[in-house]
Amino acid sequence: MLWLKAFHIVFMVTWFAGLFYLPRLFVYHSMTEDEAVRAVYRIMERRLLVMMHIGGVLACLFGLLLLLQLPGWLALGWMQLKLVLVLSLIVFHLHCARLVGAFARDEIRHSHKWFRWFNEYPTLVLMTTVFLVVLKPF
């Protein structure tokens, strides 16, 4: 079970690296007018999204495997809230994927200020999730 937990953490970190950095790329991409720079951002965003897909799928897979080992955890309030937060991150991730496509087509309607706020969501979820898992408040 410790191997499952270790892999879950490794791929969770991989996933969060993308969840933190891709929206930051959106901020910079939305601010530039230079087409050569935009082309570089499109490549970076697409490649980072692939890493996010891999990290997200494997983090969820190893998390599910852990839950199969400890099915009683599903009855705990902190785990239920954690799973809701993970589901919200999956929705955020899918929205990022849609935004990568929109940037690739030059169809972005949001300002860099909007993307700066959008960029904060994974930080709030990570902090909340870490506190839930460590403190197990309910």
XYZ file of C-alpha atoms in Angstrom:
138
model
C 0.000 0.000 0.000
C 2.884 2.400 0.625
C 3.949 1.980 -3.021
C 0.463 3.024 -4.136
C 0.585 6.056 -1.851
C 4.055 7.027 -3.131
C 2.954 6.793 -6.770
C -0.245 8.697 -5.977
C 1.816 11.541 -4.489
C 4.354 11.571 -7.353
C 1.659 11.832 -10.013
C -0.367 14.297 -7.943
C 2.710 16.557 -7.877
C 3.114 16.090 -11.646
C -0.530 16.996 -12.196
C -0.344 20.056 -9.973
C 2.798 21.290 -11.713
C 0.704 21.535 -14.860
C -2.358 22.900 -13.062
C -0.192 25.693 -11.653
C 1.863 26.487 -14.742
C -0.618 26.166 -17.631
C -2.913 28.951 -16.379
C 0.205 31.107 -15.842
C 1.079 30.527 -19.507
C -2.460 31.673 -20.334
C -1.759 34.949 -18.525
C 1.368 35.592 -20.578
C -0.186 34.349 -23.818
C -3.174 36.670 -23.411
C -0.844 39.647 -22.887
C 1.322 39.279 -25.986
C 0.660 40.696 -29.431
C 3.757 39.160 -31.064
C 2.724 36.249 -33.309
C 6.090 34.487 -32.986
C 5.771 34.532 -29.198
C 2.158 33.349 -29.434
C 3.305 30.399 -31.539
C 5.801 29.436 -28.837
C 3.093 29.674 -26.161
C 0.797 27.428 -28.224
C 3.511 24.754 -28.367
C 4.287 25.072 -24.642
C 0.599 24.899 -23.698
C -0.036 21.820 -25.836
C 2.977 19.949 -24.460
C 2.202 20.891 -20.862
C -1.387 19.724 -21.331
C -0.114 16.272 -22.339
C 1.935 16.119 -19.118
C -1.138 17.214 -17.160
C -3.233 14.465 -18.758
C -0.675 11.830 -17.786
C -0.216 13.162 -14.244
C -3.949 13.599 -13.667
C -4.955 10.179 -14.946
C -2.232 8.399 -12.972
C -2.871 10.404 -9.780
C -6.551 9.468 -9.973
C -5.765 5.840 -10.810
C -3.403 5.396 -7.870
C -5.843 7.262 -5.623
C -8.619 4.864 -6.621
C -6.334 1.888 -6.024
C -5.642 3.252 -2.533
C -9.363 3.578 -1.876
C -9.849 -0.052 -2.912
C -7.314 -0.969 -0.215
C -9.057 1.225 2.380
C -12.781 1.227 1.453
C -13.770 2.466 4.924
C -12.244 5.848 4.099
C -15.167 6.563 1.758
C -17.405 6.965 4.810
C -15.181 9.678 6.294
C -16.225 13.287 5.786
C -12.741 14.578 5.030
C -12.322 11.960 2.274
C -15.702 12.787 0.768
C -14.756 16.471 0.646
C -11.352 15.577 -0.819
C -13.062 13.601 -3.590
C -15.349 16.552 -4.341
C -12.264 18.771 -4.611
C -10.576 16.231 -6.910
C -13.688 16.218 -9.097
C -13.542 20.023 -9.230
C -9.878 19.791 -10.324
C -10.857 17.388 -13.099
C -13.418 19.957 -14.291
C -10.755 22.696 -14.037
C -8.324 20.497 -15.994
C -10.890 19.896 -18.751
C -11.589 23.627 -18.899
C -7.839 24.231 -19.287
C -7.829 21.762 -22.188
C -10.637 23.724 -23.850
C -8.694 26.947 -23.312
C -5.585 25.430 -24.936
C -7.729 24.731 -27.996
C -9.180 28.242 -27.935
C -5.704 29.780 -27.715
C -4.586 27.567 -30.613
C -7.435 29.019 -32.701
C -6.875 32.590 -31.414
C -10.389 32.590 -29.943
C -9.649 33.812 -26.433
C -12.221 36.155 -24.947
C -10.726 36.611 -21.477
C -8.252 39.239 -20.324
C -4.958 38.536 -18.601
C -6.595 39.755 -15.383
C -9.254 37.045 -15.663
C -6.541 34.448 -16.178
C -4.671 35.722 -13.114
C -7.723 34.940 -10.979
C -8.327 31.663 -12.802
C -4.724 30.712 -11.965
C -5.444 30.815 -8.217
C -8.001 28.003 -8.071
C -5.570 25.040 -7.983
C -3.649 26.719 -5.147
C -6.778 26.978 -3.019
C -7.731 23.371 -3.754
C -4.240 22.090 -2.966
C -4.091 23.927 0.358
C -7.544 22.730 1.364
C -6.812 19.145 0.334
C -3.498 18.996 2.192
C -5.147 20.302 5.357
C -7.958 17.754 4.992
C -5.600 14.820 4.480
C -3.176 15.792 7.258
C -5.650 17.036 9.881
C -8.630 14.769 9.036
C -10.964 17.238 10.782
C -14.171 15.216 10.320
